[in-house]
PDB file of C-alpha atoms in Angstrom:
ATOM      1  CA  UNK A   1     -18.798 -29.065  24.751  1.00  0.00           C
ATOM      2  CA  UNK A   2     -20.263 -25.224  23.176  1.00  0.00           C
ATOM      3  CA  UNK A   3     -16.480 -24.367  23.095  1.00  0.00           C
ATOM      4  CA  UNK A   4     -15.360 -27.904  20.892  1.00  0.00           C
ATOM      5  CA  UNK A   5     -18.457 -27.587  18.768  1.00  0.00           C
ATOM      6  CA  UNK A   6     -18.358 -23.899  17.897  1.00  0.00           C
ATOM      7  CA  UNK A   7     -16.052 -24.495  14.942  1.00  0.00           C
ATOM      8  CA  UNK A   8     -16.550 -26.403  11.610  1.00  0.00           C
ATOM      9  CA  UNK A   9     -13.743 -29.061  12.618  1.00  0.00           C
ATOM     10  CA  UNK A  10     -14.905 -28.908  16.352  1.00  0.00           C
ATOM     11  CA  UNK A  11     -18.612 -29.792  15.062  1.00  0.00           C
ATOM     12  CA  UNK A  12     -16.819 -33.169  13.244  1.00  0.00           C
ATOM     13  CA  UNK A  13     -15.298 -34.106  16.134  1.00  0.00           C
ATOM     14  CA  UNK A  14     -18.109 -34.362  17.960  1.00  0.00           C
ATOM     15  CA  UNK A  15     -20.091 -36.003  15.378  1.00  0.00           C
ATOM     16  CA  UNK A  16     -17.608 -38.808  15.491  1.00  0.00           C
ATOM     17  CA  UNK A  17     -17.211 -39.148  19.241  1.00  0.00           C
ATOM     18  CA  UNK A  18     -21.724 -39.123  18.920  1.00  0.00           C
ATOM     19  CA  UNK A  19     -20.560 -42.476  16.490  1.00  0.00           C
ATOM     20  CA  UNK A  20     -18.342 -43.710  19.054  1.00  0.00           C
ATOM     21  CA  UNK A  21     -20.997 -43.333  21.952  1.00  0.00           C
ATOM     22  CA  UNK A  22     -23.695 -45.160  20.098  1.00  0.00           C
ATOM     23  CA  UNK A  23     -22.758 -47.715  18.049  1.00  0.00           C
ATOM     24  CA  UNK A  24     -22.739 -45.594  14.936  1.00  0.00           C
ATOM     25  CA  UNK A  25     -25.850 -44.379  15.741  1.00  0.00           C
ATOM     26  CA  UNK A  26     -27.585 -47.567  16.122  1.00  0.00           C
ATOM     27  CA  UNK A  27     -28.330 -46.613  19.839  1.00  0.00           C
ATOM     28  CA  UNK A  28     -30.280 -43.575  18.521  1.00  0.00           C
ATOM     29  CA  UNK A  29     -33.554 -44.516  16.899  1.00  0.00           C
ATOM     30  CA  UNK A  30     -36.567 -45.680  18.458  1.00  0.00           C
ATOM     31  CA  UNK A  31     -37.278 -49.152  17.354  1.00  0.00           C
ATOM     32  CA  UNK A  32     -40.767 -49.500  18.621  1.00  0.00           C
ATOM     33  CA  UNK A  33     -41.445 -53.418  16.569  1.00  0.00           C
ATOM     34  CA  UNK A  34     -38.713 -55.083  19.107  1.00  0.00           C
ATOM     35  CA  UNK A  35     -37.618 -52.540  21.450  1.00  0.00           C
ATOM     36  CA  UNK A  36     -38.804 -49.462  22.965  1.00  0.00           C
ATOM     37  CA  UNK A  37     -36.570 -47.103  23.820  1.00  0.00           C
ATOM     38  CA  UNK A  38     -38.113 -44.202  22.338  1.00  0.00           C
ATOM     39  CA  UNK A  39     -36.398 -42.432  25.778  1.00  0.00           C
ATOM     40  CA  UNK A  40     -32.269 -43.796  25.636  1.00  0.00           C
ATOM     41  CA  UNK A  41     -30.227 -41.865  24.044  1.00  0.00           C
ATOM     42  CA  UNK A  42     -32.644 -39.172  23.145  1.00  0.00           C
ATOM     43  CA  UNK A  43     -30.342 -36.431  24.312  1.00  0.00           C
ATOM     44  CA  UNK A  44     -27.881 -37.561  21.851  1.00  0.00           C
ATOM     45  CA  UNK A  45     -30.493 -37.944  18.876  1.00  0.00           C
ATOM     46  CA  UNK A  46     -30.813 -34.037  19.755  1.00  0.00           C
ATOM     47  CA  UNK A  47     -26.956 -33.461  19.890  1.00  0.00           C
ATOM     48  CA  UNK A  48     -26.672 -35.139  16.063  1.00  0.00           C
ATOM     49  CA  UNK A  49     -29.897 -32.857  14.825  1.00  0.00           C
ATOM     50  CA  UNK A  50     -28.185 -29.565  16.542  1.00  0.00           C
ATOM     51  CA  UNK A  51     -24.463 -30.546  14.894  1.00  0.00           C
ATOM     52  CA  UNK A  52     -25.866 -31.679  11.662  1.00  0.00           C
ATOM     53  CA  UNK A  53     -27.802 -28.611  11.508  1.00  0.00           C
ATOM     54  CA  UNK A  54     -24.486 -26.304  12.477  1.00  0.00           C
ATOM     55  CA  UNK A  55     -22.413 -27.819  10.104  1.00  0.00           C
ATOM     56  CA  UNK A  56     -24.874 -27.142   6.948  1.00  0.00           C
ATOM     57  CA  UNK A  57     -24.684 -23.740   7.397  1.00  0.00           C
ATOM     58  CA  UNK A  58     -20.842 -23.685   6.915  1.00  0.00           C
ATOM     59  CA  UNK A  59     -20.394 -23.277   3.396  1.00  0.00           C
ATOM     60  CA  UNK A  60     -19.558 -26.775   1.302  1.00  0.00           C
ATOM     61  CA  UNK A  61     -16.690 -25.560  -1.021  1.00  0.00           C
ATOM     62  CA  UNK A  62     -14.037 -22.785  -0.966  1.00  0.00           C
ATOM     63  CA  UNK A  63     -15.058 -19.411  -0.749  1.00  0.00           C
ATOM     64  CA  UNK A  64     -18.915 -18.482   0.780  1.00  0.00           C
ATOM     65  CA  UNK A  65     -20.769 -20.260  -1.562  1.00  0.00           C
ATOM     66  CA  UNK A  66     -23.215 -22.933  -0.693  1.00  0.00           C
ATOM     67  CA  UNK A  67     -22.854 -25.008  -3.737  1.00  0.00           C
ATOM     68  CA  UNK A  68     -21.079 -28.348  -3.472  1.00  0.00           C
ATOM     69  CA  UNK A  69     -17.646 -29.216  -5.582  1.00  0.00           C
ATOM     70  CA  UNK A  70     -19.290 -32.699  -6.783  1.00  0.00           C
ATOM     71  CA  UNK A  71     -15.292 -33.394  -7.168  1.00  0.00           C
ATOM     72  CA  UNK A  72     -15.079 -33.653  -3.302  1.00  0.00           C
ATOM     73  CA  UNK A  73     -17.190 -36.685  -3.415  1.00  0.00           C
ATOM     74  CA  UNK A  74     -14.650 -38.890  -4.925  1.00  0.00           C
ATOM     75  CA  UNK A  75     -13.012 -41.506  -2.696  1.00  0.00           C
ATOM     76  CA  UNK A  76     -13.501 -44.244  -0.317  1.00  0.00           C
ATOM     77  CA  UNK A  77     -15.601 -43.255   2.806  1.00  0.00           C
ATOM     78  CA  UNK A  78     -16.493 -45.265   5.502  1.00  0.00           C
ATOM     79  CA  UNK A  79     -19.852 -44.474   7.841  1.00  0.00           C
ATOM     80  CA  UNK A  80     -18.837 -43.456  11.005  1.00  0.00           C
ATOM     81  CA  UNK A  81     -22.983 -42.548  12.011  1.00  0.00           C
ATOM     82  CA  UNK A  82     -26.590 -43.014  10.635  1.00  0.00           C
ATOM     83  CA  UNK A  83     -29.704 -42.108  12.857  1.00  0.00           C
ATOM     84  CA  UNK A  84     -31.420 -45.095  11.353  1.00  0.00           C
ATOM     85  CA  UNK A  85     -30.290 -48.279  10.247  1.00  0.00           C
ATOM     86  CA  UNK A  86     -26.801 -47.920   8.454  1.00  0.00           C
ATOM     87  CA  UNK A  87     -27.390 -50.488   6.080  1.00  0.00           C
ATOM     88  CA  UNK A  88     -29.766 -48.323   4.393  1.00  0.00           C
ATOM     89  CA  UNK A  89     -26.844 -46.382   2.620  1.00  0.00           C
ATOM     90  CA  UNK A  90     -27.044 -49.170  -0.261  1.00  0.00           C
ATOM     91  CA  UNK A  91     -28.292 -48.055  -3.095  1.00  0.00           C
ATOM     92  CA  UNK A  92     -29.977 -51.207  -2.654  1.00  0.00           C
ATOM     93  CA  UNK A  93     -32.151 -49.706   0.310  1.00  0.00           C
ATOM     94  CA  UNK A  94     -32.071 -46.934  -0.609  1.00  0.00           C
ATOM     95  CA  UNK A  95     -34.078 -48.222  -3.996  1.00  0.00           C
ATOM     96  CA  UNK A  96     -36.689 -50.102  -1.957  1.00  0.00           C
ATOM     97  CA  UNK A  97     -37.590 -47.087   0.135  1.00  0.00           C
ATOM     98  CA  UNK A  98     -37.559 -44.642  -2.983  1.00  0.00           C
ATOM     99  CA  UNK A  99     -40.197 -47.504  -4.385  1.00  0.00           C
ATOM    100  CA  UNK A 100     -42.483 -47.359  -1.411  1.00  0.00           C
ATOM    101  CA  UNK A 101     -42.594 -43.469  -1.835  1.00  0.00           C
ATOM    102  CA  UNK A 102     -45.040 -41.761   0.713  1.00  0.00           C
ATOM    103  CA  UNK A 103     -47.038 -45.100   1.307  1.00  0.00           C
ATOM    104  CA  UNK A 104     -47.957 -46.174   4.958  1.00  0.00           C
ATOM    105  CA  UNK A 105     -49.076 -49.326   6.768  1.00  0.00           C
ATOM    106  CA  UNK A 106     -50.809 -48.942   9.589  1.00  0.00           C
ATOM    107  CA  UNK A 107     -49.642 -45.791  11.383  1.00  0.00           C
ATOM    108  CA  UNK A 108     -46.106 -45.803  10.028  1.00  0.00           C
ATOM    109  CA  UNK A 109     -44.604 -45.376   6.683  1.00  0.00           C
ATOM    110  CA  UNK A 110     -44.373 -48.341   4.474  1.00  0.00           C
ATOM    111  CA  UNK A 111     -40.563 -48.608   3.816  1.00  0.00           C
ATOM    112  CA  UNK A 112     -40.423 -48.308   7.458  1.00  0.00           C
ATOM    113  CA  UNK A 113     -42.281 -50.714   8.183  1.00  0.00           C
ATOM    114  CA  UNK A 114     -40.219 -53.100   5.861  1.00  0.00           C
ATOM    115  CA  UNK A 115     -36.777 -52.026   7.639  1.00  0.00           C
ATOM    116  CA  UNK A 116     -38.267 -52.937  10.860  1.00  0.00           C
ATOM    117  CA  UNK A 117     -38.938 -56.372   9.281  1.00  0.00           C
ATOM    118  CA  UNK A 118     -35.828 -56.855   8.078  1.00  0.00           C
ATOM    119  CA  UNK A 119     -34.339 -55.813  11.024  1.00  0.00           C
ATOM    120  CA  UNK A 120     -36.259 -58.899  13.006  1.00  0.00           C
ATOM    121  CA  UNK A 121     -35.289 -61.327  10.106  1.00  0.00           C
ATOM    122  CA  UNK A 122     -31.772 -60.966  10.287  1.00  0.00           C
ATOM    123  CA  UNK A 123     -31.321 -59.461  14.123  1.00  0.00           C
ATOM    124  CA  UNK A 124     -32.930 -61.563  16.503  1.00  0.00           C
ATOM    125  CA  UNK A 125     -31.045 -63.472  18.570  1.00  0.00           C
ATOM    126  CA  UNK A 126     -28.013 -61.998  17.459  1.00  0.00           C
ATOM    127  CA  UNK A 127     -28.239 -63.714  14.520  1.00  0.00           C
ATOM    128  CA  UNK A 128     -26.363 -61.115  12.460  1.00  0.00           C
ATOM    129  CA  UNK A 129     -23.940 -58.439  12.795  1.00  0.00           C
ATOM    130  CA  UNK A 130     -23.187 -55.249  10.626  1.00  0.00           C
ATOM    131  CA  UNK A 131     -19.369 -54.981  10.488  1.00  0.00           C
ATOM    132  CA  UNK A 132     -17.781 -52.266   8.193  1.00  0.00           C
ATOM    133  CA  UNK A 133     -19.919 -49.801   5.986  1.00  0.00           C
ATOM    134  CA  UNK A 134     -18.135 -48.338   2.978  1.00  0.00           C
ATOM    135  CA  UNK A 135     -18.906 -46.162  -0.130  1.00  0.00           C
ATOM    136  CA  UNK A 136     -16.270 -46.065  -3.021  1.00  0.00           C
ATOM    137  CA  UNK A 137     -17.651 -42.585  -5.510  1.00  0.00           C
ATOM    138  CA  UNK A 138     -16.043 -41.750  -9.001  1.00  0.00           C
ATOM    139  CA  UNK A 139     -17.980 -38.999 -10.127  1.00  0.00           C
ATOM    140  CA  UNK A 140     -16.201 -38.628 -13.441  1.00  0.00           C
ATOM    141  CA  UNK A 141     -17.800 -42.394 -13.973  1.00  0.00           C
ATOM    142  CA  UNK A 142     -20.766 -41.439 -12.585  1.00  0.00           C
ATOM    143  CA  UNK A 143     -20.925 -44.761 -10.027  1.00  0.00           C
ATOM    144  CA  UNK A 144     -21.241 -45.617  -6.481  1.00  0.00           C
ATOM    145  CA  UNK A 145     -20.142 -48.885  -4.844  1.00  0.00           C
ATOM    146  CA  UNK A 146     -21.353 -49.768  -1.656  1.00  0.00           C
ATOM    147  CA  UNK A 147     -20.964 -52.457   0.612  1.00  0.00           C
ATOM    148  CA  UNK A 148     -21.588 -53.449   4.340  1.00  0.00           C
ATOM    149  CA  UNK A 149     -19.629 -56.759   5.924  1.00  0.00           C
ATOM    150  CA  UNK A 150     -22.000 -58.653   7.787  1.00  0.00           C
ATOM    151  CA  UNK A 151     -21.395 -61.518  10.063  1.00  0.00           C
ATOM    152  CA  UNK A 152     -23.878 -64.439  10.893  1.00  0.00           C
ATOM    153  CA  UNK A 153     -24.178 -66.402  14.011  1.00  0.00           C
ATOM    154  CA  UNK A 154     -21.007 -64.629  15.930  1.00  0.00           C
ATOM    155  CA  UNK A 155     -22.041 -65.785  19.484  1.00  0.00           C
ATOM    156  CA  UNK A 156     -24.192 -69.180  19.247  1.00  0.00           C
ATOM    157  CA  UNK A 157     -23.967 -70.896  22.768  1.00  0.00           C
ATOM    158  CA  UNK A 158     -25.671 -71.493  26.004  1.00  0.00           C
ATOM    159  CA  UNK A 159     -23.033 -71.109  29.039  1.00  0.00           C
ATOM    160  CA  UNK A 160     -25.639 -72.565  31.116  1.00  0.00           C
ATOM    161  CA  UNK A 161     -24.945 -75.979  29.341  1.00  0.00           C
ATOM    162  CA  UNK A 162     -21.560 -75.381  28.537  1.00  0.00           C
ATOM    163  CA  UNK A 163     -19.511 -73.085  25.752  1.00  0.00           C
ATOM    164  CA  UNK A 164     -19.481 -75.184  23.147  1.00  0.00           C
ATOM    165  CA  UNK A 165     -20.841 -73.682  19.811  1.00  0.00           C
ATOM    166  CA  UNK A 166     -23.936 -74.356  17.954  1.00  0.00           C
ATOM    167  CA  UNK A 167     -23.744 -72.911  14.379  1.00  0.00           C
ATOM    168  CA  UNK A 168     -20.588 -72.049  12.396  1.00  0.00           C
ATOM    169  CA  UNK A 169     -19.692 -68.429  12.507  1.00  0.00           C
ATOM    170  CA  UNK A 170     -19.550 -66.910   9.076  1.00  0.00           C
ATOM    171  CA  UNK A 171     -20.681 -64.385   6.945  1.00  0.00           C
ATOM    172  CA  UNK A 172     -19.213 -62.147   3.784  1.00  0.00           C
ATOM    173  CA  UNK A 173     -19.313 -58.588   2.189  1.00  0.00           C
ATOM    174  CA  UNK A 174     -22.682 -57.387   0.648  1.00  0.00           C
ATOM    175  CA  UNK A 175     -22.088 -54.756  -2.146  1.00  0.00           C
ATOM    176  CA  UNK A 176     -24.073 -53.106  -4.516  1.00  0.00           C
ATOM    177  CA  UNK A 177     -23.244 -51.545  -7.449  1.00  0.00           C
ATOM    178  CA  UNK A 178     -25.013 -48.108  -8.680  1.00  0.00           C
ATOM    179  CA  UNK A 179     -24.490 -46.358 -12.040  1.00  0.00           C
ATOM    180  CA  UNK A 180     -26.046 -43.404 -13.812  1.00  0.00           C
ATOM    181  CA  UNK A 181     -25.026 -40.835 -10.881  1.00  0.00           C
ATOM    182  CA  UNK A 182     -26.278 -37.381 -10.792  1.00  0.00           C
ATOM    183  CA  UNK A 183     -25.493 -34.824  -8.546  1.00  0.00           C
ATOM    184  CA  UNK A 184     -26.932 -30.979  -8.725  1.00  0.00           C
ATOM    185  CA  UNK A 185     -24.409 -28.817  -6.695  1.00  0.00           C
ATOM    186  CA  UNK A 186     -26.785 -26.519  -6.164  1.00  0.00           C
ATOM    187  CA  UNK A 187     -29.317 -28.472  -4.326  1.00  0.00           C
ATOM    188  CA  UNK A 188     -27.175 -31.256  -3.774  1.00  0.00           C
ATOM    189  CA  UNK A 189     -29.637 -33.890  -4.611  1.00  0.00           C
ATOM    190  CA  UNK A 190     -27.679 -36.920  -6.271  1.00  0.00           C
ATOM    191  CA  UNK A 191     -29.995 -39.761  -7.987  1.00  0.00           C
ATOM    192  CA  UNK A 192     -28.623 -42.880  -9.084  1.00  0.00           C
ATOM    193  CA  UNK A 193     -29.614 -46.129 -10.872  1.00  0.00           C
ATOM    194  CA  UNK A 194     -28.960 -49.713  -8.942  1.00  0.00           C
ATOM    195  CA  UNK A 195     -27.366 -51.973 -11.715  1.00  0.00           C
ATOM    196  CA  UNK A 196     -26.433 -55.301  -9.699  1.00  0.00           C
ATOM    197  CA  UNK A 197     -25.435 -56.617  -6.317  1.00  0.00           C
ATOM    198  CA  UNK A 198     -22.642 -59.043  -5.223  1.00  0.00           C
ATOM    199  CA  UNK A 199     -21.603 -61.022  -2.040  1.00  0.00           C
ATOM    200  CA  UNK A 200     -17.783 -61.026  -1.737  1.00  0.00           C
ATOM    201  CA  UNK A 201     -15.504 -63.412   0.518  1.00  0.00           C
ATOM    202  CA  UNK A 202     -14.176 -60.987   3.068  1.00  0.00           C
ATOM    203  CA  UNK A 203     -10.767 -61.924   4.537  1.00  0.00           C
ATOM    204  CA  UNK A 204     -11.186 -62.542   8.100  1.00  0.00           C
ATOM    205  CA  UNK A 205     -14.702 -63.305   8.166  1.00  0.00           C
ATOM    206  CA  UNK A 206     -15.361 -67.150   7.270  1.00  0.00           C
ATOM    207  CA  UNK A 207     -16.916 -68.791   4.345  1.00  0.00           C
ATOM    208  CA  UNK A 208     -19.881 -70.199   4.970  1.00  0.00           C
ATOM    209  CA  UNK A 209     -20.512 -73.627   5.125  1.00  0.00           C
ATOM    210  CA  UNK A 210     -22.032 -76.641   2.848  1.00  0.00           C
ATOM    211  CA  UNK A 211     -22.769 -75.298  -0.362  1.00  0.00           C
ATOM    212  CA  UNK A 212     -23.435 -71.535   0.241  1.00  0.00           C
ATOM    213  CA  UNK A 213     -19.897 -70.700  -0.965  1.00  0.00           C
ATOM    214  CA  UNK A 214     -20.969 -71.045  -4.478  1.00  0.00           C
ATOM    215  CA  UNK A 215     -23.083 -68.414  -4.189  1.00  0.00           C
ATOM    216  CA  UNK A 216     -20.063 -65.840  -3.415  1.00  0.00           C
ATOM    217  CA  UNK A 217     -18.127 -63.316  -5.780  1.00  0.00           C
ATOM    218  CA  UNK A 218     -21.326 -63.904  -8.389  1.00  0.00           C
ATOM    219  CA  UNK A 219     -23.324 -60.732  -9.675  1.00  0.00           C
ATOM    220  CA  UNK A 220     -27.177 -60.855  -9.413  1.00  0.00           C
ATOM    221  CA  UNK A 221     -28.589 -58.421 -11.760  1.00  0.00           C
ATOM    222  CA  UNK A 222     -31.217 -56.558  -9.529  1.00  0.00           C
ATOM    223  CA  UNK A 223     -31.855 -53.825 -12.368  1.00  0.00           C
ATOM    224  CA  UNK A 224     -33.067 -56.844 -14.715  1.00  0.00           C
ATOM    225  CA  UNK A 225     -34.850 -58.623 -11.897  1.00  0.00           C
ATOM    226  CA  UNK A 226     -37.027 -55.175 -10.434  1.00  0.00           C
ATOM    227  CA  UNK A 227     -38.449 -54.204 -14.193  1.00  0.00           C
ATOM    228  CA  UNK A 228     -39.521 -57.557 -13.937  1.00  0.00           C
ATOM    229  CA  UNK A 229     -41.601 -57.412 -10.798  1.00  0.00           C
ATOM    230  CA  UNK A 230     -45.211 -56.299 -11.769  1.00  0.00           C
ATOM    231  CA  UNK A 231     -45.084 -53.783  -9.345  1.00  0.00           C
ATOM    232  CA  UNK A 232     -42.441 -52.001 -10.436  1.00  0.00           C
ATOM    233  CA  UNK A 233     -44.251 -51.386 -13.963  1.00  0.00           C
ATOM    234  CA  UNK A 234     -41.144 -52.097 -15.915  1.00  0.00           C
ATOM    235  CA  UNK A 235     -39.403 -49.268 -14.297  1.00  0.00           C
ATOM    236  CA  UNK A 236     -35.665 -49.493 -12.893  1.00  0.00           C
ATOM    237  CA  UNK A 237     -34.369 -49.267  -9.688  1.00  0.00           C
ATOM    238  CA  UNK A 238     -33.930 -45.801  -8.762  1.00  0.00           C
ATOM    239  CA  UNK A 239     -32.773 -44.004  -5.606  1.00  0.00           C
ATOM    240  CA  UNK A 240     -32.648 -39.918  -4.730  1.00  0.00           C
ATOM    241  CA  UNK A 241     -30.206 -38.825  -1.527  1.00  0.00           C
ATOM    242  CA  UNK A 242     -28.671 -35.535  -0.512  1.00  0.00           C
ATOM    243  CA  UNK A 243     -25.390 -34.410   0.219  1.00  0.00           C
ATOM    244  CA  UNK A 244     -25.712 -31.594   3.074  1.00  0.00           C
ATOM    245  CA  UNK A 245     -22.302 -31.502   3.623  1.00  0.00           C
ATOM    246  CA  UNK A 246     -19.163 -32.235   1.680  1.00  0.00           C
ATOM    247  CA  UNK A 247     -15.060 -31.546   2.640  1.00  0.00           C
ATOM    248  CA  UNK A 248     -11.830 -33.120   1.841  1.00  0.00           C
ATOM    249  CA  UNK A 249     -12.575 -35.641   4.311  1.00  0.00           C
ATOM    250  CA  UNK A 250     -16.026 -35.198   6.217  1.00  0.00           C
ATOM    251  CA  UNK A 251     -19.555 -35.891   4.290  1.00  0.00           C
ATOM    252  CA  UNK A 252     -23.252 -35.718   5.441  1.00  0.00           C
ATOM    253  CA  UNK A 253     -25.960 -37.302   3.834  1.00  0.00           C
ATOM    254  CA  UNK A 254     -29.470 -36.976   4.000  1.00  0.00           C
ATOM    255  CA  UNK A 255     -32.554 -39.405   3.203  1.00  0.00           C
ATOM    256  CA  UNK A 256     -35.736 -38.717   1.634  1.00  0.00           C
ATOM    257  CA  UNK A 257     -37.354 -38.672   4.905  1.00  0.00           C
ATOM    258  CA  UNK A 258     -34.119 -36.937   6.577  1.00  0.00           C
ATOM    259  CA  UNK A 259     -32.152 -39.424   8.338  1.00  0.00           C
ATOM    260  CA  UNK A 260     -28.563 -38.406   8.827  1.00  0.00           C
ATOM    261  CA  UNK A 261     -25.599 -40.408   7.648  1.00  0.00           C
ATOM    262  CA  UNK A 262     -22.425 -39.181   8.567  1.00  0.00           C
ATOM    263  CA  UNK A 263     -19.148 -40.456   6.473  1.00  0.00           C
ATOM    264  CA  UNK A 264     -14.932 -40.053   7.004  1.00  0.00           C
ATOM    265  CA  UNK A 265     -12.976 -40.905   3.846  1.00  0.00           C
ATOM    266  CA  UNK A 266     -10.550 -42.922   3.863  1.00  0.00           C
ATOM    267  CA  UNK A 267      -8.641 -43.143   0.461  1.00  0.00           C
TER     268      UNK A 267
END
């Protein structure tokens, strides 16, 4: 309501319970590849512009001042809403779109386009599912850890035949690891460096099956890897974000082509 969103906490609130409605915002984008539904949920994809845009003009620290206290980034947050894909917090996506730059296929933008495929490789059929998406910040280190859970083949039957299962259900926790971390408090730009990514076992989500398991709780060195790609020209994996908003406990984030994503700390 005007009343609930007229103050800074009021404007949180409702930027959670806007999580809660949509599936962390997953409800929100339009998804032309595989879905159109450029029309649902519009009216909230207008609510999170309008709050997003309230709460930036409250100053970030104490006092009136608009410039952040980089110290308030510290902690474990989790992401409570993103108006595009929320596994494109990693640094790790984050990377690949800050590689693909301004570049377009077709009549959409490259990195786009790329999400989108991603999305159909690993989506369809319910194949997987995004569980928890965390960040853990030290400033004074100058790192960011983040990681998603994701879960493969959680529903695999056909009730017509009967409810027995077809696949194993299994999965693990995807981090990434990012050094180097720079943040301007005036601007509130933050750039980082992806140095390596790791699959954990995740307790409560099972291991998967055959030989796969060897593959967990090993570091792949990405940063090594991407110089290596001609493409890349020998240069490292870099990624730029924003922070538009940062408390004790509430943060907004924005992406180089200004997609919201919306974090509660935890610890």
């Amino acid at each position: 309501s005007s009343s609930s969103s007229s103050t800074k906490e009021g404007i949180k609130l409702e930027l959670i319970k806007l999580g809660a409605k949509t599936d962390r915002g997953q409800l929100l984008f339009p998804q032309k590849a595989y879905a159109p539904l450029d029309e649902y949920n519009r009216k909230h994809r207008e609510e999170v512009k309008v709050l997003v845009e309230l709460l930036t003009s409250y100053p970030v620290s104490t006092g009136n001042s608009n410039k952040i206290e980089k110290e308030q980034l510290n902690g474990e947050w989790e992401c409570v809403l993103a108006t595009k894909q929320i596994f494109r917090s990693s640094p790790f996506f984050m990377a690949i779109q800050d590689s693909f730059g301004d570049a377009t296929f077709g009549d959409a933008k490259s990195s786009e386009v790329f999400f989108r495929l991603h999305d159909l490789q690993v989506m369809s059929w319910g194949a997987s599912t995004v569980g928890r998406v965390a960040q853990r910040i030290d400033v004074e280190k100058k790192t960011l850890e983040s990681d998603f859970d994701t879960i493969l083949f959680k529903s695999t039957v056909i009730p017509i035949l009967g409810w027995f299962k077809l696949l194993p259900t299994f999965g693990g926790r995807v981090v990434s690891f990012a050094e180097n971390m720079d943040v301007d408090e005036t601007t509130g730009r933050v750039d980082l460096e992806l140095v390596k990514t790791r699959v954990e076992r995740t307790e409560g989500i099972p291991e998967p099956p055959l030989f796969l398991p060897w593959f967990l709780d090993r570091d792949y060195p990405v940063n090594r890897v991407w110089k290596l790609l001609p493409w890349n020209k020998g240069k490292p994996p870099l990624a730029t974000t924003y922070v538009k908003y940062v408390d004790e406990d509430f943060r907004v984030m924005m992406d180089r082509d200004g997609e919201c994503f919306v974090y509660v700390k935890v610890k």
